[in-house]
Amino acid sequence: MPRRRVLAETTRLTPAEAAEVLGLSRPFTVRLLDAGAIPSDRLPDGRHRLVRLADVLAFQERRDRRSEGRRRVAEAAEEAGLPY
C-alpha cells in the first residue's frame, strides 16, 4: 500500500511531486500544466514552476467525478441492453 502524506492545501509542489500525488507520470503532469488543466506558477528563473496542492486536489476531484459519470452511463446502458 502506498504511503500517504498529510499536507496543508497551501503547500506548493514541484511537477514531480504533483505527479506522485495524482499517480501520473511527470511528463504527463507537465503536459497538463502546459495545457492549463492544473494551474501553476513559474519561478523567477523562468524554468521551474510550482503547483498548489489545492489545485492538484481539485484536478483529481474533477477527474474522479468524470470517471464516476462515465461508469454510471456505462452501467445504465448495460442495464438497458444498449451497446456502449
Tab-separated table of N, CA and C in Angstrom:
chain	number	residue	atom	x	y	z
A	1	MET	N	0.846	-1.170	0.000
A	1	MET	CA	0.000	0.000	0.000
A	1	MET	C	0.895	1.238	0.000
A	2	PRO	N	0.606	2.242	-0.881
A	2	PRO	CA	1.438	3.430	-0.915
A	2	PRO	C	1.299	4.241	0.368
A	3	ARG	N	2.373	4.905	0.719
A	3	ARG	CA	2.336	5.765	1.904
A	3	ARG	C	1.557	7.023	1.581
A	4	ARG	N	0.799	7.513	2.517
A	4	ARG	CA	0.014	8.737	2.352
A	4	ARG	C	0.640	9.834	3.199
A	5	ARG	N	0.643	11.034	2.643
A	5	ARG	CA	1.151	12.189	3.378
A	5	ARG	C	-0.001	13.137	3.665
A	6	VAL	N	0.045	13.785	4.810
A	6	VAL	CA	-0.937	14.796	5.152
A	6	VAL	C	-0.243	16.139	5.019
A	7	LEU	N	-0.752	16.970	4.077
A	7	LEU	CA	-0.132	18.261	3.798
A	7	LEU	C	-1.198	19.347	3.803
A	8	ALA	N	-0.803	20.551	4.137
A	8	ALA	CA	-1.706	21.687	4.062
A	8	ALA	C	-2.001	21.981	2.597
A	9	GLU	N	-3.235	22.418	2.295
A	9	GLU	CA	-3.596	22.694	0.917
A	9	GLU	C	-2.843	23.886	0.340
A	10	THR	N	-2.218	24.690	1.177
A	10	THR	CA	-1.430	25.815	0.667
A	10	THR	C	-0.021	25.375	0.284
A	11	THR	N	0.287	24.137	0.507
A	11	THR	CA	1.596	23.594	0.163
A	11	THR	C	1.815	23.697	-1.333
A	12	ARG	N	3.034	24.034	-1.714
A	12	ARG	CA	3.399	24.095	-3.134
A	12	ARG	C	4.229	22.875	-3.472
A	13	LEU	N	3.952	22.304	-4.633
A	13	LEU	CA	4.613	21.088	-5.080
A	13	LEU	C	5.371	21.333	-6.378
A	14	THR	N	6.397	20.546	-6.599
A	14	THR	CA	7.053	20.530	-7.900
A	14	THR	C	6.170	19.696	-8.837
A	15	PRO	N	6.365	19.794	-10.141
A	15	PRO	CA	5.605	18.934	-11.049
A	15	PRO	C	5.785	17.446	-10.737
A	16	ALA	N	6.980	17.040	-10.335
A	16	ALA	CA	7.216	15.635	-9.993
A	16	ALA	C	6.402	15.234	-8.766
A	17	GLU	N	6.321	16.109	-7.772
A	17	GLU	CA	5.532	15.812	-6.575
A	17	GLU	C	4.037	15.779	-6.901
A	18	ALA	N	3.587	16.705	-7.761
A	18	ALA	CA	2.183	16.707	-8.179
A	18	ALA	C	1.854	15.406	-8.899
A	19	ALA	N	2.768	14.951	-9.742
A	19	ALA	CA	2.574	13.693	-10.459
A	19	ALA	C	2.439	12.534	-9.485
A	20	GLU	N	3.245	12.547	-8.443
A	20	GLU	CA	3.187	11.484	-7.440
A	20	GLU	C	1.833	11.472	-6.723
A	21	VAL	N	1.341	12.658	-6.364
A	21	VAL	CA	0.042	12.763	-5.697
A	21	VAL	C	-1.059	12.213	-6.594
A	22	LEU	N	-0.981	12.533	-7.902
A	22	LEU	CA	-2.016	12.116	-8.845
A	22	LEU	C	-1.858	10.677	-9.331
A	23	GLY	N	-0.697	10.100	-9.099
A	23	GLY	CA	-0.444	8.761	-9.603
A	23	GLY	C	-0.213	8.750	-11.105
A	24	LEU	N	0.322	9.859	-11.627
A	24	LEU	CA	0.590	10.009	-13.053
A	24	LEU	C	2.085	10.161	-13.275
A	25	SER	N	2.498	10.047	-14.510
A	25	SER	CA	3.912	10.268	-14.817
A	25	SER	C	4.216	11.764	-14.783
A	26	ARG	N	5.482	12.111	-14.512
A	26	ARG	CA	5.874	13.515	-14.511
A	26	ARG	C	5.676	14.153	-15.882
A	27	PRO	N	6.086	13.495	-16.995
A	27	PRO	CA	5.880	14.131	-18.300
A	27	PRO	C	4.401	14.405	-18.609
A	28	PHE	N	3.513	13.474	-18.242
A	28	PHE	CA	2.089	13.697	-18.485
A	28	PHE	C	1.580	14.848	-17.629
A	29	THR	N	2.033	14.918	-16.384
A	29	THR	CA	1.629	16.009	-15.494
A	29	THR	C	2.117	17.340	-16.038
A	30	VAL	N	3.324	17.387	-16.570
A	30	VAL	CA	3.846	18.620	-17.159
A	30	VAL	C	2.975	19.041	-18.344
A	31	ARG	N	2.515	18.081	-19.137
A	31	ARG	CA	1.614	18.417	-20.254
A	31	ARG	C	0.301	19.000	-19.732
A	32	LEU	N	-0.207	18.462	-18.624
A	32	LEU	CA	-1.416	19.026	-18.014
A	32	LEU	C	-1.175	20.462	-17.551
A	33	LEU	N	0.000	20.708	-16.987
A	33	LEU	CA	0.344	22.068	-16.552
A	33	LEU	C	0.452	22.994	-17.753
A	34	ASP	N	1.111	22.527	-18.809
A	34	ASP	CA	1.269	23.337	-20.021
A	34	ASP	C	-0.083	23.683	-20.638
A	35	ALA	N	-1.016	22.739	-20.577
A	35	ALA	CA	-2.345	22.943	-21.160
A	35	ALA	C	-3.249	23.796	-20.266
A	36	GLY	N	-2.824	24.047	-19.025
A	36	GLY	CA	-3.627	24.836	-18.108
A	36	GLY	C	-4.681	24.027	-17.361
A	37	ALA	N	-4.659	22.699	-17.502
A	37	ALA	CA	-5.620	21.857	-16.777
A	37	ALA	C	-5.395	21.936	-15.274
A	38	ILE	N	-4.150	22.175	-14.885
A	38	ILE	CA	-3.785	22.400	-13.480
A	38	ILE	C	-2.989	23.703	-13.463
A	39	PRO	N	-3.450	24.714	-12.724
A	39	PRO	CA	-2.709	25.973	-12.670
A	39	PRO	C	-1.337	25.792	-12.031
A	40	SER	N	-0.367	26.554	-12.514
A	40	SER	CA	0.973	26.521	-11.928
A	40	SER	C	1.592	27.902	-12.049
A	41	ASP	N	2.582	28.151	-11.227
A	41	ASP	CA	3.305	29.431	-11.239
A	41	ASP	C	4.757	29.174	-11.575
A	42	ARG	N	5.269	29.964	-12.485
A	42	ARG	CA	6.695	29.868	-12.818
A	42	ARG	C	7.506	30.638	-11.781
A	43	LEU	N	8.633	30.081	-11.427
A	43	LEU	CA	9.544	30.751	-10.512
A	43	LEU	C	10.289	31.838	-11.278
A	44	PRO	N	10.913	32.783	-10.570
A	44	PRO	CA	11.588	33.893	-11.249
A	44	PRO	C	12.625	33.467	-12.297
A	45	ASP	N	13.227	32.302	-12.137
A	45	ASP	CA	14.226	31.875	-13.125
A	45	ASP	C	13.579	31.490	-14.456
A	46	GLY	N	12.234	31.331	-14.476
A	46	GLY	CA	11.515	31.047	-15.698
A	46	GLY	C	11.540	29.596	-16.141
A	47	ARG	N	12.377	28.781	-15.565
A	47	ARG	CA	12.489	27.377	-15.972
A	47	ARG	C	11.680	26.446	-15.080
A	48	HIS	N	11.582	26.776	-13.827
A	48	HIS	CA	10.914	25.899	-12.864
A	48	HIS	C	9.556	26.477	-12.492
A	49	ARG	N	8.690	25.591	-12.031
A	49	ARG	CA	7.373	26.042	-11.596
A	49	ARG	C	6.908	25.250	-10.391
A	50	LEU	N	5.914	25.822	-9.732
A	50	LEU	CA	5.311	25.194	-8.559
A	50	LEU	C	3.811	25.119	-8.759
A	51	VAL	N	3.222	24.131	-8.116
A	51	VAL	CA	1.792	23.877	-8.222
A	51	VAL	C	1.224	23.844	-6.813
A	52	ARG	N	0.100	24.520	-6.603
A	52	ARG	CA	-0.543	24.464	-5.292
A	52	ARG	C	-1.206	23.105	-5.104
A	53	LEU	N	-1.037	22.536	-3.929
A	53	LEU	CA	-1.659	21.260	-3.613
A	53	LEU	C	-3.171	21.340	-3.798
A	54	ALA	N	-3.773	22.460	-3.418
A	54	ALA	CA	-5.222	22.622	-3.562
A	54	ALA	C	-5.638	22.476	-5.022
A	55	ASP	N	-4.828	22.995	-5.957
A	55	ASP	CA	-5.150	22.875	-7.382
A	55	ASP	C	-4.994	21.438	-7.865
A	56	VAL	N	-4.004	20.739	-7.345
A	56	VAL	CA	-3.809	19.327	-7.700
A	56	VAL	C	-4.990	18.505	-7.199
A	57	LEU	N	-5.421	18.756	-5.969
A	57	LEU	CA	-6.553	18.015	-5.397
A	57	LEU	C	-7.851	18.336	-6.128
A	58	ALA	N	-8.024	19.599	-6.554
A	58	ALA	CA	-9.219	19.977	-7.311
A	58	ALA	C	-9.238	19.264	-8.661
A	59	PHE	N	-8.081	19.171	-9.322
A	59	PHE	CA	-7.989	18.448	-10.584
A	59	PHE	C	-8.345	16.981	-10.371
A	60	GLN	N	-7.813	16.397	-9.317
A	60	GLN	CA	-8.082	14.990	-9.025
A	60	GLN	C	-9.569	14.769	-8.776
A	61	GLU	N	-10.210	15.680	-8.074
A	61	GLU	CA	-11.649	15.573	-7.801
A	61	GLU	C	-12.443	15.647	-9.102
A	62	ARG	N	-12.096	16.592	-9.993
A	62	ARG	CA	-12.781	16.687	-11.286
A	62	ARG	C	-12.591	15.405	-12.085
A	63	ARG	N	-11.394	14.876	-12.085
A	63	ARG	CA	-11.088	13.640	-12.809
A	63	ARG	C	-11.898	12.471	-12.253
A	64	ASP	N	-11.985	12.388	-10.923
A	64	ASP	CA	-12.755	11.315	-10.287
A	64	ASP	C	-14.245	11.428	-10.618
A	65	ARG	N	-14.781	12.667	-10.637
A	65	ARG	CA	-16.195	12.864	-10.964
A	65	ARG	C	-16.490	12.448	-12.401
A	66	ARG	N	-15.606	12.813	-13.328
A	66	ARG	CA	-15.801	12.421	-14.727
A	66	ARG	C	-15.777	10.900	-14.864
A	67	SER	N	-14.849	10.275	-14.166
A	67	SER	CA	-14.730	8.822	-14.220
A	67	SER	C	-15.989	8.161	-13.668
A	68	GLU	N	-16.497	8.685	-12.574
A	68	GLU	CA	-17.721	8.151	-11.970
A	68	GLU	C	-18.902	8.344	-12.916
A	69	GLY	N	-18.983	9.489	-13.570
A	69	GLY	CA	-20.057	9.750	-14.520
A	69	GLY	C	-20.019	8.774	-15.684
A	70	ARG	N	-18.828	8.520	-16.216
A	70	ARG	CA	-18.695	7.563	-17.319
A	70	ARG	C	-19.103	6.161	-16.865
A	71	ARG	N	-18.732	5.806	-15.639
A	71	ARG	CA	-19.095	4.490	-15.105
A	71	ARG	C	-20.611	4.353	-15.013
A	72	ARG	N	-21.283	5.396	-14.536
A	72	ARG	CA	-22.746	5.354	-14.399
A	72	ARG	C	-23.435	5.256	-15.756
A	73	VAL	N	-22.924	5.982	-16.743
A	73	VAL	CA	-23.500	5.910	-18.089
A	73	VAL	C	-23.352	4.499	-18.641
A	74	ALA	N	-22.165	3.916	-18.463
A	74	ALA	CA	-21.926	2.554	-18.955
A	74	ALA	C	-22.859	1.554	-18.262
A	75	GLU	N	-23.043	1.705	-16.958
A	75	GLU	CA	-23.945	0.804	-16.222
A	75	GLU	C	-25.388	0.957	-16.705
A	76	ALA	N	-25.829	2.199	-16.909
A	76	ALA	CA	-27.199	2.441	-17.361
A	76	ALA	C	-27.407	1.857	-18.756
A	77	ALA	N	-26.427	2.006	-19.623
A	77	ALA	CA	-26.522	1.456	-20.973
A	77	ALA	C	-26.584	-0.062	-20.921
A	78	GLU	N	-25.767	-0.646	-20.065
A	78	GLU	CA	-25.762	-2.104	-19.932
A	78	GLU	C	-27.095	-2.618	-19.399
A	79	GLU	N	-27.633	-1.940	-18.378
A	79	GLU	CA	-28.924	-2.343	-17.806
A	79	GLU	C	-30.047	-2.224	-18.826
A	80	ALA	N	-29.955	-1.233	-19.706
A	80	ALA	CA	-30.992	-1.030	-20.717
A	80	ALA	C	-30.786	-1.918	-21.947
A	81	GLY	N	-29.667	-2.652	-21.935
A	81	GLY	CA	-29.376	-3.537	-23.060
A	81	GLY	C	-28.883	-2.797	-24.292
A	82	LEU	N	-28.363	-1.607	-24.092
A	82	LEU	CA	-27.843	-0.810	-25.213
A	82	LEU	C	-26.356	-1.062	-25.393
A	83	PRO	N	-25.888	-1.013	-26.625
A	83	PRO	CA	-24.431	-1.147	-26.817
A	83	PRO	C	-23.726	0.102	-26.313
A	84	TYR	N	-22.591	-0.088	-25.727
A	84	TYR	CA	-21.842	1.074	-25.222
A	84	TYR	C	-20.412	0.968	-25.636
